[in-house]
Backbone as JSON, one array per atom type, in Angstrom:
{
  "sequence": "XXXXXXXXXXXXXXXXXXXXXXXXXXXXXXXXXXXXXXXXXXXXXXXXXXXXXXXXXXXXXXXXXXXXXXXXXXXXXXXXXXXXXXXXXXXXXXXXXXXXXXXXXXXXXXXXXXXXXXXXXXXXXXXXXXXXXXXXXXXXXXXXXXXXXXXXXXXXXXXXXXXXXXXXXXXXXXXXXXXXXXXXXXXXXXXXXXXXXXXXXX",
  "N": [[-35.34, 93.88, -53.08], [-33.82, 97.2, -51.84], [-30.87, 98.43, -52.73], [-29.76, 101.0, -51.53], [-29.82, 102.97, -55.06], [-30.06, 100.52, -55.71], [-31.5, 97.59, -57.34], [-31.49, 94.98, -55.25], [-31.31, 91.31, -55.55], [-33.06, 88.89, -53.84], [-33.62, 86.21, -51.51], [-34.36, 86.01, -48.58], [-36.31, 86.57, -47.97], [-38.78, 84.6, -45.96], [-41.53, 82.4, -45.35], [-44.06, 81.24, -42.94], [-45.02, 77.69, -43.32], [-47.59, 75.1, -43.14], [-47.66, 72.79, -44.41], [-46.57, 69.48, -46.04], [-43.08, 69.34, -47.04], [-40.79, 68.16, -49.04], [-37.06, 67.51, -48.69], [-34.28, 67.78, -50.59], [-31.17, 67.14, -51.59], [-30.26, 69.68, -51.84], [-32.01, 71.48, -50.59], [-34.99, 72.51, -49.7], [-37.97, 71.75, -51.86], [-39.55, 73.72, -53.57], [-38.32, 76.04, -52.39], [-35.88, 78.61, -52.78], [-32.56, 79.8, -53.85], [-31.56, 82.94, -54.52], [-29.06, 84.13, -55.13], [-26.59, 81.96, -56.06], [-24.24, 81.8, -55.74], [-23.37, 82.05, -53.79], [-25.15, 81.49, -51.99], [-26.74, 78.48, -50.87], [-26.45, 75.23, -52.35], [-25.11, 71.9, -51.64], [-23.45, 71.44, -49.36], [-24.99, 73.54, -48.05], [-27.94, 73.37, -47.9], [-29.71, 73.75, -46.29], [-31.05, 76.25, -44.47], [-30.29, 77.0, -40.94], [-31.69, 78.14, -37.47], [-31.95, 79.2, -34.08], [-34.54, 79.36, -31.92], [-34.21, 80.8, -29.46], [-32.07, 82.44, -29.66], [-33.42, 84.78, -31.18], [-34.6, 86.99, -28.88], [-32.62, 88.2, -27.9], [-31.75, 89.69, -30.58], [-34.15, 91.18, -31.21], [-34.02, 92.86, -28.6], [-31.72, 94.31, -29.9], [-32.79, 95.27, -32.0], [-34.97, 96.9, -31.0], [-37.5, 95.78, -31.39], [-40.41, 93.15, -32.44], [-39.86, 90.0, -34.07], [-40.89, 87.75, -36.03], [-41.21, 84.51, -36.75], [-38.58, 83.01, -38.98], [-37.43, 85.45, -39.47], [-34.93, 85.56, -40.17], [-34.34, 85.03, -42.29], [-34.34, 82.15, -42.58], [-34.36, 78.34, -43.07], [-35.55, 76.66, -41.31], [-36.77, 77.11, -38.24], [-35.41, 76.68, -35.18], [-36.4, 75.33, -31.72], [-34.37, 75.77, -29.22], [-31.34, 73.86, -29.24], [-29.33, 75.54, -29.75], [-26.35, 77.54, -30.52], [-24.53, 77.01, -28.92], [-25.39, 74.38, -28.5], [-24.79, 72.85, -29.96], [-22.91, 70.58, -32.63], [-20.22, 70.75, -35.28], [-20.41, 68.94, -37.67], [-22.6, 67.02, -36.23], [-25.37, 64.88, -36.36], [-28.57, 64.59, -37.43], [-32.26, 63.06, -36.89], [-34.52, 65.07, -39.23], [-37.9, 64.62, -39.72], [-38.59, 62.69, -42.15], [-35.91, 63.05, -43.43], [-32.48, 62.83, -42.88], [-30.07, 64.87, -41.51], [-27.01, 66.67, -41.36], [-24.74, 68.87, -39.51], [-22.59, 71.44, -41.55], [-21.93, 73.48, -41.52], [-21.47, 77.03, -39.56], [-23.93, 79.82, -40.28], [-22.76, 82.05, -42.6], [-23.67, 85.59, -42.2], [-24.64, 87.81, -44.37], [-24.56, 91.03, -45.97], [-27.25, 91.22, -46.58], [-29.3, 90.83, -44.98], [-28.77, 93.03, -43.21], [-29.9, 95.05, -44.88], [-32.69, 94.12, -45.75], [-33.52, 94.19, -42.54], [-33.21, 97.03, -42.44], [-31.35, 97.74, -40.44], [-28.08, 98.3, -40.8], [-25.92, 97.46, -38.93], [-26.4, 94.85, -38.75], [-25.06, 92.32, -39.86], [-22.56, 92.13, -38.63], [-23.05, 92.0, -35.93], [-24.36, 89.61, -35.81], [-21.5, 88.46, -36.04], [-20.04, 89.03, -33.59], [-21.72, 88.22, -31.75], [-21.4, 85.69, -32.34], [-23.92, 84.24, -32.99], [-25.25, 83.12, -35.22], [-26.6, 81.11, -36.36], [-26.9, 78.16, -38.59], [-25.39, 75.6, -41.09], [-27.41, 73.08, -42.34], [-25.96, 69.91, -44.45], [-28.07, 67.24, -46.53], [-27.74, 64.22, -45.65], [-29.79, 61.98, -46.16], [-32.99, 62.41, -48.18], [-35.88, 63.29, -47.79], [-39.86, 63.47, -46.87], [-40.69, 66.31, -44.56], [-42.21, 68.22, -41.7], [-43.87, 70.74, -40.35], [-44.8, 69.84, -37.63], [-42.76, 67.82, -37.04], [-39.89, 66.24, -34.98], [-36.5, 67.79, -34.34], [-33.96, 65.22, -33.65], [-31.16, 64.09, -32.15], [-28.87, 62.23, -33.59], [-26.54, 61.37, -34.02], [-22.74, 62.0, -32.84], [-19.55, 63.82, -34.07], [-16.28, 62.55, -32.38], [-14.48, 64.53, -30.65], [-15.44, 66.84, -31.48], [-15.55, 70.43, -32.51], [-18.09, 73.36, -31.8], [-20.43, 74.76, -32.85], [-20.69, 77.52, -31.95], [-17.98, 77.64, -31.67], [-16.89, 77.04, -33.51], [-17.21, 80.03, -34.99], [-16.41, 81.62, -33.41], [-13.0, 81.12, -34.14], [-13.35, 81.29, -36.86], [-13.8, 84.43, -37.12], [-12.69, 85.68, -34.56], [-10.62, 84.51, -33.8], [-8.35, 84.86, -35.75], [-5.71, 84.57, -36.33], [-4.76, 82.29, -34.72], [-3.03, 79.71, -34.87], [-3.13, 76.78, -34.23], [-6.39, 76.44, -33.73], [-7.33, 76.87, -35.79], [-6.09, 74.85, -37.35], [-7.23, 72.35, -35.91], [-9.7, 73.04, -36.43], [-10.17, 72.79, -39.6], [-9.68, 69.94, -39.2], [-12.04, 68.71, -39.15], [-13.69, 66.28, -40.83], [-16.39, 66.8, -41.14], [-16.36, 69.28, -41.98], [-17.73, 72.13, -44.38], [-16.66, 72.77, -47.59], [-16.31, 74.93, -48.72], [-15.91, 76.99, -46.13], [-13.14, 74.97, -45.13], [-11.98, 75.48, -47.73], [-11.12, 78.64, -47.33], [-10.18, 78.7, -44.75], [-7.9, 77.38, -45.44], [-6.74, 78.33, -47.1], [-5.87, 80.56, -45.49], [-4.67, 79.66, -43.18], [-2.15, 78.62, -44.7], [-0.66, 81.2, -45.25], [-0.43, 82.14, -42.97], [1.56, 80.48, -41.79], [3.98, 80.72, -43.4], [4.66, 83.52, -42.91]],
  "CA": [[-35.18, 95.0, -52.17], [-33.5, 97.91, -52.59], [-30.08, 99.27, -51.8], [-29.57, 103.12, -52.05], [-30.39, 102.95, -56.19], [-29.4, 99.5, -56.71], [-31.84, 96.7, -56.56], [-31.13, 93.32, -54.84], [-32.58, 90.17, -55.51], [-32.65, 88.19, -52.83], [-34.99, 84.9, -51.5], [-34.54, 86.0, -47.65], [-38.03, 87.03, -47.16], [-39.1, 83.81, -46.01], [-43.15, 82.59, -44.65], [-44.46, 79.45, -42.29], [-45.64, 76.77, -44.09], [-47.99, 74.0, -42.69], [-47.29, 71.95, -45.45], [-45.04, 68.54, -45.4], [-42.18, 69.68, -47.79], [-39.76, 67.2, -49.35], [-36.09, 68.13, -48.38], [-33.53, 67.2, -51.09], [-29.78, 66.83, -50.98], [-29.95, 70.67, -52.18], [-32.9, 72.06, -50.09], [-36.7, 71.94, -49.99], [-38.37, 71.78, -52.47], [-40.44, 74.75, -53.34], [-37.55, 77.05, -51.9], [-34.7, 78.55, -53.67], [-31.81, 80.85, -53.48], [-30.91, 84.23, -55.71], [-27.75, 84.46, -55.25], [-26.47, 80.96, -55.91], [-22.46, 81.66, -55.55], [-22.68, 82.44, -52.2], [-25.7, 80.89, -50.84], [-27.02, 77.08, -51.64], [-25.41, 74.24, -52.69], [-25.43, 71.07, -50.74], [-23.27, 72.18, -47.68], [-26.23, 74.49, -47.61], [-28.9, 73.03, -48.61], [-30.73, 73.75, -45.02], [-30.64, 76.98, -42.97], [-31.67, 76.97, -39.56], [-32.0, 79.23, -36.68], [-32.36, 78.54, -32.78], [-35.48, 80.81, -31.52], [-33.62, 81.54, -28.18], [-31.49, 83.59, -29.93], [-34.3, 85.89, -31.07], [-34.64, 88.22, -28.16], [-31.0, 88.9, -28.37], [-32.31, 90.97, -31.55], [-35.08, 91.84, -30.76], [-33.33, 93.7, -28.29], [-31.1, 94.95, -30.31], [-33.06, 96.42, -32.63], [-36.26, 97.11, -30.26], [-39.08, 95.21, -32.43], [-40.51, 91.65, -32.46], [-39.82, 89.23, -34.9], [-41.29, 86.41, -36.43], [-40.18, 82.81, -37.16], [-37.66, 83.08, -40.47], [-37.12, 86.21, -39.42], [-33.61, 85.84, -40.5], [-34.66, 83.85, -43.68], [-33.77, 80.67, -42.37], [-35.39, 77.99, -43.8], [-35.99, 76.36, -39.99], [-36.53, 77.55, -37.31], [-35.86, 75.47, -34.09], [-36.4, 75.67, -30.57], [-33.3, 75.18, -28.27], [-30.29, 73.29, -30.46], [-28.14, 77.18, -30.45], [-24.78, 77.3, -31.35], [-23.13, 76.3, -28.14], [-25.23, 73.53, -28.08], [-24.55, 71.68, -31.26], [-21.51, 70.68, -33.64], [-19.89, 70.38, -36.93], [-21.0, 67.15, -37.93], [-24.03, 66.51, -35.84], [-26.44, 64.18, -37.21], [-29.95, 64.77, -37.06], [-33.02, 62.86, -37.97], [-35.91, 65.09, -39.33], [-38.98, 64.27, -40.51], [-38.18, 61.48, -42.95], [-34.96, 63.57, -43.53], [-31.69, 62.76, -42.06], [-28.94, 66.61, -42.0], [-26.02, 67.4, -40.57], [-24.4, 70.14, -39.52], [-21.54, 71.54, -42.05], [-20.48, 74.96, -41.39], [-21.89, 78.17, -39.4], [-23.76, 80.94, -40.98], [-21.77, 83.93, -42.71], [-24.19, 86.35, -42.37], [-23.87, 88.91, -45.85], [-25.31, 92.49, -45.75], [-28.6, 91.91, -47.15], [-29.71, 90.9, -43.77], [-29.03, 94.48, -42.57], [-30.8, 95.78, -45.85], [-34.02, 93.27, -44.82], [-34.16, 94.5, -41.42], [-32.92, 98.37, -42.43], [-30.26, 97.88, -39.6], [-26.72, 97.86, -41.71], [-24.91, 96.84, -38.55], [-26.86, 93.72, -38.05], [-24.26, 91.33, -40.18], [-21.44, 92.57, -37.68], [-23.85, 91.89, -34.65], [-24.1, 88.26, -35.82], [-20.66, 88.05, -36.23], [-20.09, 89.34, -32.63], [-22.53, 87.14, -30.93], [-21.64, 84.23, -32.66], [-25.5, 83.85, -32.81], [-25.5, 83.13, -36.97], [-27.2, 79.91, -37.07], [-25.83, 77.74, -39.1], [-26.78, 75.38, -42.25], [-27.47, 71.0, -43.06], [-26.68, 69.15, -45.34], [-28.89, 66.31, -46.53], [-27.49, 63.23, -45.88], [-31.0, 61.29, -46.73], [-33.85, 62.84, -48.24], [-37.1, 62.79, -47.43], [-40.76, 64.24, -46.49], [-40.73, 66.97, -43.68], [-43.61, 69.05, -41.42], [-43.42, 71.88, -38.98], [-44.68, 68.87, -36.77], [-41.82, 66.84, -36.68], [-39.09, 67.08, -34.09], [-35.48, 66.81, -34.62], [-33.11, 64.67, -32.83], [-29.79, 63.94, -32.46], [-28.19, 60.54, -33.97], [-24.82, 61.01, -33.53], [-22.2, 63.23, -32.83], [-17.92, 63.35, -34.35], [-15.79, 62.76, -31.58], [-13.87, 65.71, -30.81], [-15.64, 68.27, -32.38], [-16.12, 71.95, -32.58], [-19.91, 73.69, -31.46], [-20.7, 76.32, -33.52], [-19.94, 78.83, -31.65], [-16.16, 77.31, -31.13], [-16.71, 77.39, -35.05], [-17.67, 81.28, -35.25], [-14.71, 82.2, -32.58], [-11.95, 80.21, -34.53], [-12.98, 82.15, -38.28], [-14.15, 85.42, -36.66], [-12.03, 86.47, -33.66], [-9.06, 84.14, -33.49], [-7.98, 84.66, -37.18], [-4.45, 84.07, -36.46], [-4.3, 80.85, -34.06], [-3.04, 78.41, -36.19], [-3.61, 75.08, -33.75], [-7.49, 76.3, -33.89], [-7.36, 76.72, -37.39], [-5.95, 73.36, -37.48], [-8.36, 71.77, -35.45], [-11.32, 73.34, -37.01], [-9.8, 72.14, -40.21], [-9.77, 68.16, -39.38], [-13.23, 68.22, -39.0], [-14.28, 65.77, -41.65], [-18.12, 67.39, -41.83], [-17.09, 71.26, -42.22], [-18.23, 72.57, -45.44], [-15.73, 73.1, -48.62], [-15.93, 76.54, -48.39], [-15.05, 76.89, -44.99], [-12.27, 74.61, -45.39], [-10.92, 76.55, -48.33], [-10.68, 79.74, -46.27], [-9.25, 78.62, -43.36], [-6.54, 76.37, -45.55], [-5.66, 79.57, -47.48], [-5.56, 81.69, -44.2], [-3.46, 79.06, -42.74], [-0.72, 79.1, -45.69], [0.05, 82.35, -45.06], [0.29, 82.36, -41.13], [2.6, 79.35, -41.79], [4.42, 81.59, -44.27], [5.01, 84.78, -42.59]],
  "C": [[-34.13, 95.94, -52.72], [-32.13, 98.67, -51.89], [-29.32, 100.45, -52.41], [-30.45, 102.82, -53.66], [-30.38, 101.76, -56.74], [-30.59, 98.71, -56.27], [-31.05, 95.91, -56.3], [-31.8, 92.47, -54.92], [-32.31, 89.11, -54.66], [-33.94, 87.33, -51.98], [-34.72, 85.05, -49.49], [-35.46, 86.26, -46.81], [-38.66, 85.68, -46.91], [-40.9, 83.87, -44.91], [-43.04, 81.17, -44.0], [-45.26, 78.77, -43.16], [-46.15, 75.58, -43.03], [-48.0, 72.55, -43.79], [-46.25, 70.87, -45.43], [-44.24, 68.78, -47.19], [-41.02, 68.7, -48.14], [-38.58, 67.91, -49.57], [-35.24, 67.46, -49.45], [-32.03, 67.55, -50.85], [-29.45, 68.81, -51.33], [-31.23, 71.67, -51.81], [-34.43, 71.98, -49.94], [-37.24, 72.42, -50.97], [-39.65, 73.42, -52.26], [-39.51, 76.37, -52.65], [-36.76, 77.4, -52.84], [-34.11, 80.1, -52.93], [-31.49, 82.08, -54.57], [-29.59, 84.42, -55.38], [-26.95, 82.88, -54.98], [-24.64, 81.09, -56.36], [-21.85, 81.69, -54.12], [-23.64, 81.83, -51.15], [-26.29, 79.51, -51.79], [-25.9, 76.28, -52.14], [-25.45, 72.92, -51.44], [-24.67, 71.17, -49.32], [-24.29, 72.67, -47.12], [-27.1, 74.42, -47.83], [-30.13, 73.56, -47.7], [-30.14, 75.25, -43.98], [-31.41, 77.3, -41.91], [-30.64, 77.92, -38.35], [-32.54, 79.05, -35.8], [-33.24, 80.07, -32.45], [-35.0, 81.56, -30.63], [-32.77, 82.36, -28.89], [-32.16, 84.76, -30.59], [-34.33, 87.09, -30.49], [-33.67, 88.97, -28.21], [-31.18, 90.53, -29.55], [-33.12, 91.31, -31.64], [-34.9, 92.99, -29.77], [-32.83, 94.75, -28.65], [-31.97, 95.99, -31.12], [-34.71, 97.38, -32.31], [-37.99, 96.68, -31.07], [-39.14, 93.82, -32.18], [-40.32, 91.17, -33.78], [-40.37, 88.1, -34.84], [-40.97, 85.4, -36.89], [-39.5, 83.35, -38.86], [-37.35, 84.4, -40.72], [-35.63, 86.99, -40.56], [-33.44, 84.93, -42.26], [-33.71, 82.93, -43.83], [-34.62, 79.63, -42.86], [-36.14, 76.77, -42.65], [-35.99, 76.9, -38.52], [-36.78, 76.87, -36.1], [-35.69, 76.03, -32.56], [-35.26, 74.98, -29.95], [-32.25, 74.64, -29.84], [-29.56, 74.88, -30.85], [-27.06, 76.56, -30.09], [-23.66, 76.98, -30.59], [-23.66, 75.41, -27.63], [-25.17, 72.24, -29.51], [-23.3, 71.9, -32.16], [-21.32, 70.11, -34.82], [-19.71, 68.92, -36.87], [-22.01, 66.36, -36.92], [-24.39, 66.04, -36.39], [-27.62, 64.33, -36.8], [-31.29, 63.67, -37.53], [-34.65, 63.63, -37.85], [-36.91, 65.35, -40.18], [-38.3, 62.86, -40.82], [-36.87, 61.77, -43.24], [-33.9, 62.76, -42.55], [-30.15, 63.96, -42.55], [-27.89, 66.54, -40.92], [-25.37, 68.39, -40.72], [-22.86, 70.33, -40.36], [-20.86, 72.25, -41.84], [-21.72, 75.81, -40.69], [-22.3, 79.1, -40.25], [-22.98, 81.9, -41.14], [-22.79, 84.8, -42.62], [-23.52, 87.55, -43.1], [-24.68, 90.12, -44.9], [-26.65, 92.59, -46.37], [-29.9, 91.1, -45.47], [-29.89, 92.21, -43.22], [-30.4, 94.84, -43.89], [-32.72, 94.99, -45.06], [-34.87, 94.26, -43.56], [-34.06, 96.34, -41.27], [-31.96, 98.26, -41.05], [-28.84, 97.34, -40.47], [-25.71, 97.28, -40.84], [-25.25, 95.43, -38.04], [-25.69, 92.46, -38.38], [-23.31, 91.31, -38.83], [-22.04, 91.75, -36.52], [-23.78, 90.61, -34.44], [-23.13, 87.72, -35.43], [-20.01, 87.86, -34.32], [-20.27, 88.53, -31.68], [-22.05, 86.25, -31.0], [-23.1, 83.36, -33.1], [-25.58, 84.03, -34.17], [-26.57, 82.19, -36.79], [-26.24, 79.09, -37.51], [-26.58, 76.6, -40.22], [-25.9, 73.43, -41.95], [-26.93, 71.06, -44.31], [-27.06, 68.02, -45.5], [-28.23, 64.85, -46.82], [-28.46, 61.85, -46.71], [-32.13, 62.01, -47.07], [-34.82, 62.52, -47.87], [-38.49, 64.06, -47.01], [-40.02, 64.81, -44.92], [-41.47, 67.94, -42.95], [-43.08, 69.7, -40.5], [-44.04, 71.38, -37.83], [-43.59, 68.15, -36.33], [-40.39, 67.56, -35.98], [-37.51, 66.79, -35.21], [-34.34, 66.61, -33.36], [-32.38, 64.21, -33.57], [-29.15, 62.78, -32.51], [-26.99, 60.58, -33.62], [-23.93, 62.26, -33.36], [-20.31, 62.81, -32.94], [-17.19, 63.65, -32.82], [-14.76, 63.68, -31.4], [-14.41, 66.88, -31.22], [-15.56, 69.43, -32.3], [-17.55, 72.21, -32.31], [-19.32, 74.48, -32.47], [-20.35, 77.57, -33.36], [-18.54, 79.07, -31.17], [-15.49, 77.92, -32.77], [-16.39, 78.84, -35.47], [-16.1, 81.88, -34.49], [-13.67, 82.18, -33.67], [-12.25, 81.54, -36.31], [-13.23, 83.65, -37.82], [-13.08, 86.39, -35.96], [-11.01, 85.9, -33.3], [-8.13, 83.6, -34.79], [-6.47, 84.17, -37.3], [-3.99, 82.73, -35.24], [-4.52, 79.9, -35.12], [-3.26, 77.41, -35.64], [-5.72, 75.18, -33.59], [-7.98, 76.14, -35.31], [-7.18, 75.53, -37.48], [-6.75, 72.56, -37.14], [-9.54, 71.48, -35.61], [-11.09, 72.26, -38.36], [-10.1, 70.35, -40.36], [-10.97, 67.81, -39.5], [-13.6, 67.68, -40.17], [-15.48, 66.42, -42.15], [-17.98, 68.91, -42.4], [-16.72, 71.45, -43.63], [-17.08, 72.79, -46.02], [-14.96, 74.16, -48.9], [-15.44, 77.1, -47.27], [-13.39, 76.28, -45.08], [-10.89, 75.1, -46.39], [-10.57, 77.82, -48.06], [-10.45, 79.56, -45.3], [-7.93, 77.72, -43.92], [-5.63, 77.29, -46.27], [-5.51, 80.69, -46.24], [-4.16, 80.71, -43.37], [-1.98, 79.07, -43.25], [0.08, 80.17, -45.43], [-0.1, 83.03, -44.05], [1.58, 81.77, -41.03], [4.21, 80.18, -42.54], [5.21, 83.02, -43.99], [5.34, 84.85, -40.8]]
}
C-alpha cells in the first residue's frame, strides 16, 4: 500500500480461511509478517480481535467491516479486553496461547482503512486487541472454540493493560504492577522498565 509517494509493505490485508491451519510457537503457518521488528516474534505469534468491538468502528468510520478487518489473525466472539488478562491460558484447537501483551496499533492501520486517526482511536478506546503466544502447538479450524484454562492470580485485563501504558504514563505503583506480571511480553516490559527509571529518577 501506499503512503503519499512511499510504498509500504505490509501483511495486514488479511482473508477467512476454512482450512485447519497448524499454529506454531511463531504463528500459523501459511501467515507471515513484513515488518518483522515490530510485528511477530513469539510474544506475537497470534493476533486476535473480539468482534464486539467492531461496531465501535464501524461507527466511527460509517462502513461495515469484515472479520480481520483489522488484520488480526483471529477473530473471536466475546473474550474483549475487559474481559480477559495478561497471562490467560487458552486451549485452541489442538493449540494451547496465552495472552502476552495488548495490541500497539502502528499507522498502517489508518493507511489500510484511509482513516489516519484510527491508531489514536484504538489507543483511546483501549479496544486494540491484543496478541498469544504459543505455549503448545498444534492443528487449528475456524470451528474450534476457545476456552479458558487458567488464569495468573492478580492480574491485569487488557484494558487495565492499555490504561497503565497509554493514559497513566506516570503512575509508578501501576507501572509496577503491570510489570510483575510474569506473562507480559519483553517488549512491553522493556518500555515500561525504562519509563519507570526515569520517573524514579526525576
Amino acid at each position: 500500500m501506499m503512503n503519499g509517494s512511499k510504498e509500504i509493505y505490509s501483511a495486514i490485508y488479511k482473508s477467512s480461511t476454512t482450512e485447519r491451519l497448524f499454529l506454531s510457537r511463531t504463528g500459523f503457518h501459511g501467515d507471515e509478517q513484513a515488518d518483522l521488528v515490530n510485528h511477530g516474534g513469539e510474544d506475537k505469534a497470534v493476533c486476535v480481535f473480539s468482534h464486539q468491538a467492531y461496531p465501535v468502528y464501524e461507527d466511527l468510520m460509517g462502513r461495515s467491516l469484515d472479520p480481520g478487518a483489522f488484520g488480526e489473525n483471529v477473530t473471536v466472539s466475546g473474550f474483549g479486553e475487559t474481559d480477559v488478562y495478561i497471562g490467560d491460558t487458552f486451549q485452541l484447537g489442538e493449540a494451547v496461547v496465552q495472552i502476552s501483551q495488548p495490541r500497539v496499533p502502528c499507522f498502517k492501520l489508518g493507511l489500510k482503512h484511509q482513516y489516519k486517526e484510527l491508531p489514536l482511536h484504538f489507543q483511546t478506546t483501549g479496544l486494540t486487541g491484543y496478541y498469544f503466544r504459543v505455549l503448545t502447538e498444534g492443528y487449528v479450524s475456524s470451528e474450534d472454540s476457545l476456552t479458558l484454562q487458567s488464569r495468573e492470580q492478580d492480574s491485569l485485563s487488557v484494558m487495565e493493560a492499555n490504561v497503565i501504558m497509554h493514559h497513566r504514563k506516570t503512575d509508578i505503583s501501576s507501572i509496577k504492577k503491570l510489570l510483575s506480571l510474569s506473562a507480559l511480553a519483553a517488549s512491553w516490559k522493556e518500555t515500561l522498565s525504562k519509563r519507570l527509571a526515569k520517573l524514579e529518577t526525576t
